[in-house]
Coordinates of C-alpha atoms and ligand atoms in Angstrom, one line a residue:
M8 CA -28.9 14.8 -15.9
R9 CA -30.3 13.8 -19.3
W10 CA -27.8 11.8 -21.3
S11 CA -28.9 13.6 -24.5
Q12 CA -27.7 16.8 -23.0
S13 CA -24.6 15.5 -21.2
F14 CA -21.0 15.3 -22.4
H15 CA -21.0 11.6 -21.6
V16 CA -19.5 9.0 -24.1
T17 CA -18.8 5.3 -23.5
L18 CA -16.4 3.2 -25.5
R19 CA -16.9 -0.2 -27.1
E20 CA -13.2 -1.1 -26.8
A21 CA -10.8 -0.6 -23.9
P22 CA -7.6 1.3 -24.6
G23 CA -4.8 -0.9 -25.8
D24 CA -2.6 -0.2 -22.8
A25 CA -5.3 -1.1 -20.2
E26 CA -3.9 -4.2 -18.4
V27 CA -6.2 -4.3 -15.4
V28 CA -9.9 -4.3 -15.1
S29 CA -10.3 -1.0 -13.3
H30 CA -8.4 0.8 -16.0
R31 CA -10.4 -1.0 -18.8
L32 CA -13.8 -0.3 -17.2
L33 CA -13.2 3.2 -16.0
A34 CA -12.0 4.1 -19.6
R35 CA -14.8 2.2 -21.4
A36 CA -17.4 3.6 -19.1
G37 CA -16.2 7.0 -20.1
L38 CA -15.2 8.1 -16.6
I39 CA -11.5 8.8 -17.3
Q40 CA -9.4 9.6 -20.3
K41 CA -5.7 9.4 -20.8
L42 CA -3.8 12.6 -21.6
A43 CA -0.3 11.0 -21.4
A44 CA 1.2 8.0 -19.6
G45 CA 0.0 8.1 -16.0
I46 CA -1.9 11.3 -16.5
Y47 CA -5.7 11.2 -16.7
S48 CA -8.7 13.5 -17.1
Y49 CA -11.8 12.8 -15.2
T50 CA -15.0 13.4 -17.3
P51 CA -18.1 14.9 -15.7
L52 CA -19.3 11.4 -14.5
G53 CA -15.9 10.3 -13.4
F54 CA -15.4 13.5 -11.5
R55 CA -18.7 13.0 -9.7
S56 CA -17.3 9.7 -8.3
L57 CA -14.0 11.3 -7.4
R58 CA -15.8 14.1 -5.6
K59 CA -17.9 11.5 -3.6
M60 CA -14.7 9.8 -2.6
T61 CA -13.1 13.1 -1.7
E62 CA -16.1 14.1 0.3
I63 CA -16.1 10.8 2.3
V64 CA -12.4 11.4 3.1
R65 CA -13.0 15.0 4.1
E66 CA -16.0 14.2 6.3
E67 CA -14.1 11.5 8.2
M68 CA -11.0 13.6 8.5
D69 CA -13.0 16.6 9.8
A70 CA -14.7 14.3 12.3
T71 CA -11.4 13.5 13.9
G72 CA -10.8 17.2 14.4
A73 CA -8.2 17.4 11.7
Q74 CA -8.2 20.8 9.8
E75 CA -8.0 21.2 6.1
V76 CA -5.2 23.3 4.5
D77 CA -4.1 23.9 1.0
L78 CA -0.4 23.8 0.4
P79 CA 1.5 24.8 -2.7
I80 CA 2.3 22.0 -5.2
L81 CA 5.2 24.1 -6.6
Q82 CA 7.8 24.0 -3.9
P83 CA 11.3 25.5 -3.8
K84 CA 14.3 23.2 -3.9
E85 CA 15.8 24.9 -0.7
L86 CA 13.1 23.3 1.5
W87 CA 13.8 19.9 0.0
V88 CA 17.5 20.3 0.6
E89 CA 16.8 21.3 4.2
S90 CA 15.0 18.1 4.8
G91 CA 17.6 16.1 3.0
R92 CA 15.2 14.7 0.5
W93 CA 16.1 16.6 -2.7
Q94 CA 19.1 14.5 -3.8
R95 CA 17.5 11.2 -2.8
Y96 CA 14.4 11.9 -4.8
I97 CA 16.5 13.1 -7.7
D98 CA 18.6 10.0 -7.6
D99 CA 15.6 7.8 -7.4
G100 CA 14.2 9.7 -10.4
I101 CA 10.8 10.1 -8.8
L102 CA 10.8 14.0 -8.5
F103 CA 9.4 16.2 -11.2
H104 CA 11.4 19.4 -11.0
L105 CA 11.8 22.5 -13.0
E106 CA 13.5 25.9 -13.2
D107 CA 11.9 29.3 -13.1
R108 CA 13.0 32.3 -15.2
K109 CA 15.7 33.2 -12.7
A110 CA 17.1 29.6 -12.7
G111 CA 15.5 28.9 -9.3
E112 CA 14.7 25.2 -8.9
F113 CA 11.4 23.8 -7.9
A114 CA 9.8 20.5 -7.3
L115 CA 6.2 19.4 -8.1
A116 CA 5.2 18.0 -4.8
P117 CA 5.3 14.2 -4.6
T118 CA 4.2 14.6 -0.9
A119 CA 4.2 17.6 1.4
E120 CA 6.2 17.0 4.6
E121 CA 8.5 19.9 3.9
A122 CA 5.8 22.4 3.1
I123 CA 3.7 21.5 6.1
T124 CA 6.7 21.6 8.4
D125 CA 7.6 25.0 7.1
L126 CA 4.1 26.3 7.7
V127 CA 4.1 25.0 11.2
R128 CA 7.5 26.1 12.3
R129 CA 6.7 29.7 11.2
S130 CA 3.5 29.6 13.2
V131 CA 4.1 27.9 16.5
T132 CA 6.4 28.8 19.3
S133 CA 4.9 27.2 22.4
W134 CA 3.7 23.7 23.5
R135 CA 0.3 25.4 24.3
Q136 CA -0.5 25.6 20.6
L137 CA -0.3 21.9 20.2
P138 CA -1.6 19.3 19.3
F139 CA -3.1 19.5 15.8
N140 CA -3.5 17.6 12.6
L141 CA -3.5 19.3 9.3
Y142 CA -4.6 17.7 6.0
Q143 CA -5.1 18.5 2.4
I144 CA -6.6 16.7 -0.6
R145 CA -4.4 17.7 -3.5
T146 CA -2.7 16.6 -6.6
K147 CA 0.7 15.0 -6.2
F148 CA 3.3 14.3 -8.9
R149 CA 5.7 11.4 -9.1
D150 CA 7.7 10.4 -12.1
E151 CA 6.9 6.7 -11.5
I152 CA 9.2 4.2 -13.3
R153 CA 6.2 2.3 -14.5
P154 CA 3.1 4.5 -14.6
R155 CA 0.4 2.0 -15.4
F156 CA -2.9 0.4 -14.4
G157 CA -4.8 3.7 -15.0
L158 CA -5.6 5.5 -11.8
L159 CA -3.8 2.9 -9.7
R160 CA -0.3 4.2 -10.5
G161 CA -0.4 7.6 -12.0
R162 CA 2.3 10.3 -12.4
E163 CA -0.3 12.9 -11.4
F164 CA -2.8 11.8 -8.8
L165 CA -5.0 12.9 -6.1
M166 CA -3.9 12.2 -2.5
K167 CA -5.2 13.1 0.9
D168 CA -2.2 13.8 3.1
A169 CA -2.4 14.6 6.7
Y170 CA 0.3 15.6 9.1
S171 CA -0.1 15.5 12.9
F172 CA 2.0 17.6 15.3
D173 CA 2.5 16.8 19.0
V174 CA 4.9 17.5 21.8
D175 CA 5.4 13.9 22.8
Q176 CA 5.2 10.3 21.7
K177 CA 1.9 9.8 23.6
G178 CA 0.2 12.5 21.6
L179 CA 1.6 11.0 18.4
D180 CA 0.3 7.6 19.4
R181 CA -3.2 9.1 19.9
H182 CA -3.2 10.8 16.6
Y183 CA -2.1 7.7 14.9
E184 CA -4.9 5.7 16.5
K185 CA -7.4 8.3 15.4
M186 CA -6.2 8.2 11.9
E187 CA -6.3 4.4 11.8
A188 CA -10.0 4.5 13.0
A189 CA -10.8 7.2 10.4
Y190 CA -9.3 5.2 7.6
R191 CA -11.3 2.2 8.6
R192 CA -14.5 4.2 8.4
I193 CA -13.5 5.7 5.0
F194 CA -12.8 2.3 3.5
E195 CA -15.9 0.8 5.0
R196 CA -18.1 3.6 3.7
C197 CA -16.6 2.9 0.2
G198 CA -17.7 -0.7 0.6
L199 CA -14.2 -2.0 0.3
E200 CA -12.7 -5.2 1.7
Y201 CA -9.4 -4.2 3.1
A202 CA -6.6 -5.4 5.4
L203 CA -4.3 -3.5 7.6
V204 CA -0.7 -4.7 7.4
Q205 CA 2.6 -3.8 8.9
A206 CA 4.7 -1.8 6.5
D207 CA 8.4 -1.0 6.0
S208 CA 9.2 2.4 7.4
G209 CA 12.4 3.0 5.5
A210 CA 16.0 3.0 6.5
I211 CA 15.6 5.8 9.1
G212 CA 12.8 6.4 11.6
G213 CA 12.0 2.8 12.5
S214 CA 8.8 3.7 14.2
A215 CA 5.4 2.3 13.4
S216 CA 4.0 2.3 9.9
E217 CA 1.0 0.4 8.6
E218 CA -0.7 0.2 5.2
F219 CA -4.3 -0.2 4.3
M220 CA -4.5 -2.8 1.5
V221 CA -7.4 -3.7 -0.8
V222 CA -7.0 -7.4 -1.5
A223 CA -7.1 -7.9 -5.2
D224 CA -5.3 -10.3 -7.6
T225 CA -4.0 -7.4 -9.7
G226 CA -2.4 -5.7 -6.7
E227 CA 1.3 -4.7 -7.1
D228 CA 2.1 -5.5 -3.4
A229 CA 2.5 -9.0 -1.9
L230 CA 1.0 -9.4 1.5
V231 CA 1.8 -12.0 4.0
F232 CA -0.9 -13.2 6.3
S233 CA -0.9 -15.9 8.9
E234 CA -3.6 -18.6 8.4
V235 CA -5.1 -17.9 11.8
G236 CA -5.3 -14.2 11.2
D237 CA -3.0 -12.9 13.9
Y238 CA -0.4 -11.5 11.6
G239 CA -0.4 -9.4 8.4
A240 CA 2.6 -7.5 6.8
N241 CA 3.7 -6.2 3.5
I242 CA 6.2 -8.7 2.1
E243 CA 8.7 -5.9 2.2
K244 CA 8.6 -6.1 6.0
A245 CA 7.3 -9.6 6.7
V246 CA 9.3 -11.9 9.0
T247 CA 8.9 -15.6 9.7
A248 CA 9.5 -17.8 12.7
P249 CA 13.0 -19.5 12.5
L250 CA 13.0 -22.3 10.0
P251 CA 13.8 -25.9 10.9
E252 CA 17.6 -26.4 10.6
P253 CA 18.5 -29.5 8.5
W254 CA 22.0 -29.7 10.1
A255 CA 20.6 -29.7 13.7
G256 CA 22.4 -32.3 15.8
E257 CA 25.2 -33.0 13.3
E258 CA 28.9 -32.9 14.1
G259 CA 30.9 -30.4 12.2
R260 CA 33.0 -32.1 9.5
P261 CA 36.3 -30.5 8.7
F262 CA 36.3 -27.5 6.3
G263 CA 36.7 -28.9 2.9
R264 CA 39.0 -27.6 0.2
A265 CA 37.6 -26.1 -2.9
D266 CA 36.8 -29.6 -3.8
S267 CA 33.3 -29.5 -5.2
P268 CA 33.1 -28.7 -8.9
T269 CA 29.9 -27.0 -10.0
P270 CA 30.8 -26.1 -13.5
D271 CA 28.6 -23.5 -15.1
L272 CA 25.9 -24.1 -12.6
I273 CA 24.7 -20.7 -11.4
T274 CA 21.6 -21.4 -9.3
C275 CA 21.7 -23.0 -5.9
E276 CA 19.1 -25.5 -7.1
D277 CA 21.3 -26.7 -10.0
Q278 CA 24.3 -26.8 -7.7
A279 CA 22.5 -28.8 -5.1
R280 CA 21.4 -31.3 -7.7
H281 CA 24.9 -31.6 -9.0
L282 CA 26.4 -32.0 -5.5
K283 CA 23.7 -34.5 -4.6
T284 CA 22.6 -32.5 -1.6
D285 CA 19.6 -30.5 -0.5
V286 CA 19.4 -26.9 -1.6
T287 CA 19.2 -25.9 2.1
R288 CA 22.9 -27.0 2.3
I289 CA 24.0 -24.5 -0.3
T290 CA 25.1 -21.1 0.9
K291 CA 24.1 -18.1 -1.1
T292 CA 26.7 -15.4 -0.7
M293 CA 25.6 -12.0 -2.0
L294 CA 27.8 -8.9 -2.1
Y295 CA 26.3 -5.5 -1.5
E296 CA 27.7 -2.0 -1.9
T297 CA 26.3 -0.1 1.1
V298 CA 26.2 3.6 2.0
D299 CA 25.7 4.7 5.6
A300 CA 24.1 7.8 7.0
E301 CA 27.4 9.7 6.9
G302 CA 27.8 8.8 3.2
A303 CA 30.6 6.2 3.8
A304 CA 30.5 3.4 1.2
R305 CA 31.5 -0.2 2.0
V306 CA 31.1 -3.6 0.4
V307 CA 29.7 -6.4 2.6
A308 CA 28.8 -10.0 2.1
V309 CA 25.5 -11.4 3.2
L310 CA 25.0 -15.2 3.6
I311 CA 21.6 -16.8 3.3
R312 CA 20.3 -20.4 2.8
G313 CA 20.2 -21.5 -0.8
D314 CA 16.4 -21.9 -0.8
L315 CA 15.8 -18.4 0.4
D316 CA 16.1 -14.9 -1.1
I317 CA 17.3 -11.7 0.4
N318 CA 14.7 -9.1 0.9
E319 CA 16.4 -5.9 -0.3
V320 CA 13.9 -3.6 1.4
K321 CA 14.6 -5.1 4.8
L322 CA 18.4 -5.3 4.2
P323 CA 19.5 -1.7 4.6
K324 CA 17.8 -1.4 8.0
A325 CA 19.2 -4.7 9.2
L326 CA 22.7 -3.6 8.2
G327 CA 22.2 -0.2 9.7
V328 CA 22.8 1.6 6.4
M329 CA 20.9 4.0 4.2
H330 CA 21.3 2.1 0.9
A331 CA 22.4 -1.4 -0.1
K332 CA 22.7 -2.4 -3.7
L333 CA 24.1 -5.5 -5.3
V334 CA 27.7 -5.3 -6.4
D335 CA 27.6 -5.1 -10.1
E336 CA 29.1 -7.6 -12.5
K337 CA 32.0 -5.3 -13.3
L338 CA 33.2 -4.9 -9.7
L339 CA 32.4 -8.5 -8.7
P340 CA 35.4 -10.3 -10.2
A341 CA 37.8 -7.8 -8.5
I342 CA 36.4 -8.7 -5.1
A343 CA 35.4 -12.4 -5.5
G344 CA 37.6 -13.4 -8.5
C345 CA 34.7 -15.1 -10.2
R346 CA 31.2 -14.7 -11.7
P347 CA 28.1 -14.7 -9.5
G348 CA 27.2 -18.3 -8.5
F349 CA 30.6 -19.1 -7.1
V350 CA 31.1 -16.3 -4.6
G351 CA 31.8 -17.4 -1.0
P352 CA 32.6 -15.8 2.3
I353 CA 36.2 -16.8 2.6
G354 CA 39.0 -15.1 0.6
L355 CA 37.1 -12.0 -0.5
K356 CA 39.4 -9.1 -1.6
P357 CA 38.1 -5.8 -0.2
P358 CA 38.0 -2.8 -2.4
A359 CA 40.7 -0.1 -1.9
G360 CA 40.3 1.8 1.4
Q361 CA 38.4 -1.0 3.2
P362 CA 40.4 -3.4 5.4
E363 CA 38.1 -6.4 4.9
V364 CA 34.7 -7.5 3.6
P365 CA 32.5 -8.0 6.6
V366 CA 30.4 -11.1 6.5
Y367 CA 26.8 -10.8 7.7
V368 CA 24.7 -14.0 8.2
D369 CA 21.0 -14.3 7.8
R370 CA 19.3 -16.1 10.7
S371 CA 18.7 -19.1 8.5
M372 CA 22.4 -19.8 8.4
E373 CA 23.5 -18.7 11.9
N374 CA 24.0 -22.3 13.1
A375 CA 24.7 -23.9 9.7
R376 CA 27.0 -26.9 9.7
N377 CA 28.4 -29.0 6.9
V378 CA 27.1 -26.8 4.1
F379 CA 28.6 -25.9 0.8
C380 CA 29.7 -22.4 -0.1
G381 CA 31.2 -20.7 -3.2
A382 CA 35.0 -21.0 -3.4
N383 CA 35.5 -17.6 -5.1
A384 CA 36.8 -19.5 -8.0
E385 CA 35.1 -20.1 -11.3
G386 CA 33.0 -23.3 -11.2
L387 CA 34.0 -24.4 -7.7
H388 CA 32.4 -24.8 -4.2
H389 CA 33.8 -25.6 -0.8
S390 CA 32.3 -28.3 1.3
G391 CA 32.1 -28.6 5.1
L392 CA 31.5 -25.0 6.0
S393 CA 30.4 -24.5 9.6
V394 CA 29.5 -20.9 10.0
K395 CA 30.3 -20.4 13.7
R396 CA 33.5 -22.3 13.5
D397 CA 34.9 -21.1 10.1
L398 CA 33.7 -17.5 9.8
T399 CA 34.1 -14.2 11.7
V400 CA 30.6 -13.1 11.6
A401 CA 30.0 -9.3 11.6
G402 CA 26.3 -9.7 12.5
V403 CA 23.3 -12.0 12.4
V404 CA 20.5 -10.4 10.5
E405 CA 16.9 -11.3 9.6
V406 CA 16.7 -10.5 5.9
A407 CA 14.9 -13.4 4.2
T408 CA 11.9 -12.9 2.0
A409 CA 8.9 -14.6 3.6
R410 CA 7.4 -17.4 1.6
E411 CA 4.0 -19.0 1.5
G412 CA 4.0 -21.9 3.9
D413 CA 6.8 -20.5 6.2
P414 CA 6.0 -20.6 9.9
S415 CA 4.2 -17.5 11.2
P416 CA 6.3 -15.3 13.5
T417 CA 3.5 -15.4 16.0
G418 CA 4.2 -19.1 16.5
T419 CA 0.8 -20.4 15.3
G420 CA 0.2 -21.7 11.8
T421 CA 1.9 -20.9 8.5
L422 CA 1.9 -17.9 6.2
K423 CA -0.1 -17.3 3.1
I424 CA 0.6 -14.7 0.4
K425 CA -2.1 -12.6 -1.3
R426 CA -1.9 -9.6 -3.6
G427 CA -3.0 -6.2 -2.6
I428 CA -3.4 -2.5 -3.6
E429 CA -2.0 0.0 -1.1
V430 CA -4.7 2.6 -0.7
G431 CA -3.6 4.2 2.5
H432 CA -0.4 4.5 4.6
I433 CA -0.1 5.8 8.1
F434 CA 3.3 6.5 9.6
K435 CA 4.8 7.7 12.8
L436 CA 7.5 10.0 11.5
G437 CA 8.8 11.1 14.9
T438 CA 11.2 14.0 14.7
K439 CA 12.8 13.2 11.3
Y440 CA 11.5 16.4 9.6
S441 CA 11.2 18.6 12.7
E442 CA 14.8 18.1 13.6
A443 CA 16.1 18.5 10.1
M444 CA 14.0 21.6 9.5
R445 CA 14.1 22.9 13.1
C446 CA 10.4 22.9 13.7
E447 CA 10.5 23.4 17.5
V448 CA 8.5 24.8 20.4
A449 CA 9.3 25.7 24.0
D450 CA 8.1 22.9 26.3
Q451 CA 6.7 23.5 29.7
G452 CA 10.2 23.9 31.1
Q453 CA 11.1 26.5 28.4
K454 CA 13.3 24.0 26.6
M455 CA 13.1 23.9 22.8
I456 CA 12.0 20.5 21.6
P457 CA 11.4 19.3 18.0
L458 CA 7.8 18.3 17.3
M459 CA 6.6 14.8 17.0
M460 CA 5.1 14.2 13.6
G461 CA 2.9 11.6 12.0
C462 CA 2.0 11.5 8.3
Y463 CA -1.1 9.8 6.9
G464 CA -1.5 9.4 3.1
L465 CA -4.5 8.1 1.2
G466 CA -4.8 7.7 -2.5
V467 CA -8.2 9.1 -3.5
G468 CA -8.1 8.2 -7.2
R469 CA -6.4 4.9 -6.4
T470 CA -9.1 4.0 -3.9
L471 CA -11.7 4.7 -6.5
A472 CA -10.0 2.4 -8.9
A473 CA -9.5 -0.2 -6.2
A474 CA -13.2 -0.2 -5.6
V475 CA -13.7 -1.1 -9.3
E476 CA -11.0 -3.8 -9.1
Q477 CA -13.0 -5.3 -6.2
S478 CA -16.5 -4.8 -7.6
H479 CA -17.3 -5.5 -11.2
D480 CA -18.6 -8.2 -13.5
D481 CA -18.2 -9.1 -17.2
D482 CA -20.6 -6.3 -18.2
G483 CA -19.1 -3.4 -16.2
I484 CA -18.7 -1.7 -12.9
L485 CA -20.7 -2.5 -9.8
W486 CA -20.4 0.8 -8.0
P487 CA -21.1 0.9 -4.3
V488 CA -23.8 3.5 -3.8
A489 CA -21.4 5.8 -2.0
L490 CA -19.2 6.1 -5.1
A491 CA -21.5 5.8 -8.0
P492 CA -21.5 8.8 -10.4
Y493 CA -25.3 8.7 -10.2
A494 CA -27.3 6.4 -7.9
C495 CA -29.8 5.4 -10.5
A496 CA -30.2 5.1 -14.3
L497 CA -33.5 5.8 -15.9
L498 CA -34.0 4.3 -19.4
S499 CA -36.7 5.1 -21.8
L500 CA -37.1 2.3 -24.3
Q501 CA -39.3 3.7 -27.0
R502 CA -39.8 7.1 -28.6
D503 CA -43.5 6.6 -28.1
A504 CA -45.3 9.6 -26.4
E505 CA -46.7 7.6 -23.5
V506 CA -43.2 6.2 -22.6
Q507 CA -41.6 9.6 -23.0
K508 CA -44.2 11.2 -20.7
A509 CA -43.9 8.5 -18.0
A510 CA -40.1 8.6 -18.1
D511 CA -40.0 12.4 -18.0
G512 CA -42.4 12.4 -15.1
L513 CA -40.3 9.8 -13.2
Y514 CA -37.2 11.8 -13.9
D515 CA -38.7 14.9 -12.3
S516 CA -40.1 13.1 -9.3
L517 CA -36.8 11.3 -8.6
K518 CA -34.9 14.5 -8.8
A519 CA -37.5 16.2 -6.6
A520 CA -37.0 13.4 -4.1
G521 CA -33.3 14.0 -4.0
V522 CA -32.4 10.8 -5.9
E523 CA -29.4 11.3 -8.3
V524 CA -30.6 10.1 -11.6
F525 CA -28.9 9.8 -15.0
Y526 CA -31.7 9.7 -17.6
D527 CA -30.9 7.9 -20.8
D528 CA -33.3 9.7 -23.1
R529 CA -31.1 9.2 -26.2
D530 CA -32.5 8.0 -29.5
E531 CA -30.7 4.6 -29.1
R532 CA -31.8 1.0 -29.3
P533 CA -32.8 -0.6 -26.0
G534 CA -29.8 -3.0 -26.2
V535 CA -27.4 -0.1 -26.4
K536 CA -29.0 1.6 -23.4
F537 CA -28.9 -1.6 -21.3
K538 CA -25.3 -2.2 -22.1
D539 CA -24.2 1.3 -21.3
A540 CA -26.1 1.3 -18.0
D541 CA -24.4 -1.9 -17.0
L542 CA -21.0 -0.6 -18.1
V543 CA -21.2 2.6 -16.1
G544 CA -22.6 0.6 -13.2
F545 CA -25.4 2.7 -11.8
P546 CA -26.5 0.8 -8.7
V547 CA -30.2 1.0 -9.6
R548 CA -31.9 0.8 -13.0
I549 CA -35.4 1.9 -13.9
V550 CA -36.6 0.9 -17.4
V551 CA -39.7 2.6 -18.8
G552 CA -41.1 0.5 -21.7
A553 CA -44.4 0.3 -23.5
K554 CA -45.1 -3.2 -22.4
A555 CA -44.9 -2.8 -18.6
L556 CA -46.3 0.7 -18.8
A557 CA -49.5 -0.7 -20.4
K558 CA -49.9 -2.6 -17.1
G559 CA -49.2 0.6 -15.1
G560 CA -45.6 -0.2 -14.1
V561 CA -41.9 0.1 -14.9
E562 CA -39.1 -2.3 -14.4
V563 CA -36.7 -1.7 -11.6
S564 CA -33.6 -3.7 -10.9
T565 CA -30.3 -3.5 -9.1
R566 CA -27.0 -3.6 -10.9
R567 CA -25.9 -6.5 -8.7
E568 CA -28.8 -8.8 -9.0
K569 CA -30.2 -7.7 -12.4
K570 CA -33.5 -9.3 -11.6
A571 CA -36.1 -6.8 -12.7
E572 CA -39.5 -6.4 -11.0
V573 CA -42.4 -4.4 -12.3
V574 CA -43.1 -1.7 -9.9
P575 CA -46.2 0.6 -10.1
V576 CA -45.2 4.0 -11.3
T577 CA -46.5 5.6 -8.1
K578 CA -44.1 3.4 -6.0
V579 CA -40.9 3.9 -8.0
V580 CA -39.5 6.7 -5.9
E581 CA -40.1 4.9 -2.7
T582 CA -38.7 1.7 -4.1
V583 CA -35.5 3.4 -5.3
K584 CA -35.0 5.1 -2.1
A585 CA -35.4 2.0 0.0
T586 CA -33.1 0.0 -2.3
L587 CA -30.4 2.7 -2.2
A588 CA -30.7 2.9 1.6
G589 CA -30.0 -0.8 1.7
G590 CA -26.9 -0.4 -0.3
A591 CA -28.6 -1.5 -3.6
R592 CA -27.6 -5.1 -3.0
S593 CA -31.1 -6.3 -3.8
L594 CA -34.3 -4.6 -4.7
V595 CA -36.5 -3.4 -1.8
V596 CA -40.1 -2.8 -2.9
P597 CA -42.1 -1.4 0.0
A598 CA -45.4 -3.2 0.5
Ligands
LIG622 P1 3.5 2.7 -3.8 O1 4.3 1.8 -2.9 O2 2.3 2.1 -4.4 O3 4.3 3.4 -4.9 P2 3.9 4.7 -1.9 O4 4.1 3.8 -0.7 O5 5.1 5.3 -2.6 O6 3.0 3.9 -2.9 P3 2.9 6.8 -0.2 O7 4.0 7.7 -0.3 O8 2.7 6.0 1.0 O9 2.9 5.8 -1.5 O10 1.6 7.6 -0.6 C1 0.4 7.6 0.1 C2 -0.8 7.0 -0.7 O11 -0.9 7.7 -2.0 C3 -0.6 5.6 -1.1 O12 -1.0 4.7 0.0 C4 -1.4 5.4 -2.3 O13 -2.8 5.2 -2.0 C5 -1.3 6.8 -3.0 N1 -0.4 6.7 -4.1 C6 1.0 6.7 -4.1 N2 1.5 6.7 -5.3 C7 0.5 6.7 -6.1 C8 0.4 6.7 -7.6 N3 1.5 6.7 -8.3 N4 -0.8 6.8 -8.2 C9 -1.9 6.8 -7.4 N5 -1.9 6.8 -6.0 C10 -0.7 6.8 -5.4
LIG623 MG1 3.3 3.9 1.1

């Protein structure tokens, strides 16, 4: 493509709302343009990169034997009610939904479990038709609370979603392993550094779920790794080994009265300082409103050590409920009789219809002795709480948020925290959807069984942006060859006839040799052309200028090393091909 004939435009300034480098560079390079918050157009060059990404995904999915389908994005509410997700997605505010002229309600698909389950249940009747894995690469819609970071968190975005169907767990395990391997190949082909981490699989299900993460400082996810590399988990799911107990070996002192004033001190750290003790000796008592699978609501108390925080993603599962949200400040005084900061496990008044407020204890407090806890009275704490002696514990749970430096759950080394971008998610769904939507087949004994499902998502646009997050410099993008809009940029520096002729000739021979080339033949200053080529990030650059040409050569360089070498015109095609074949990390000039 000749730039003079293309639609392509680069920008001097990044858009004002671009907070992360991939957003800034993709926009400045002219690869994407915002239409509305979280909604982007791909320009011709941007779309070429997206198509390359899509093609890698498609090839690797096809190689596993998965089959491509194309499911509707506009989906009737009834399907979503059947799976039980309509109300939840509405409540979470994530679902884009609309009415047709007859007042029928529809969702714009945020994901497609319902649609695929419907397709399959209408088509299969016998175990003989299984197993299979169906995928699509299609737009998804989610009304994200905070659409931002350009392609990383859009409201309309391209996702590859695959759904495997099996008659048993063994089959599902096999599909899951195949998908994991395919994802590894996809991210490797994109030149990405990634990590596979354990992920939260939600309140129901409980089976395996892992995320592919691109490690990047701007990532929205916190990842927990063990120093020695034998553990990796999303912080939403991460556990630690039990922490040392400061009270170990101590005798239990008698339970104190509400004898420890902590006036106006809300945080455990401040209270500890005031009470001249360590923050590990302060009990944090948190009250949650929970809703179980049957819809029954209940208030519970959860105790955790003062230096730790409750992980509210882990909490519902640990409590065996669907949702758990903090009791709000309006309800709190009715139950605890005080503001947050002074709530304690003893003397809580249950809300109407609930006999008592059950007390759950995080593992960090299970054996606690001689600790302080809130007295359920403004500005007061109790001393001398010994959990096993003084409380009726409804359950010991593991709900602490992992911290850097905590002991690894594998028993060796400590934990480190890094930031990451979730680019893929593989998930053993089990029979959650097939049971709810009666997607069943007759097994070998003619018994009807719900199918075992797995689902495998991959953000196509997000991965493209993640590649930019990971690979750029001050001047622009450093595309891996596999994702670059064009593999090579050809720049003509002067409008002189010799230069034009040589550049035109190279353009033709490169194209004839199958090299993707973007030819900057514009009437622009050399400085502008260099800057633009760096910004868009073509892996290889060929510069045709009068000076080198007089000696029979042109300058060739890679975007990564930028060190130009004069290569004889006759050797350019060969050089470019060899350099691209080597990943364009450095220039390869054949002898
Ligand atoms: P996140 O936690 O980042 O919101 P998610 O866990 O909700 O993502 P999934 O439902 O697992 O996302 O979707 C599968 C994949 O789709 C993700 O791994 C991610 O790569 C991509 N994806 C999800 N939401 C977005 C979005 N808003 N914009 C771009 N890609 C997305
Ligand atoms: Mg996910």
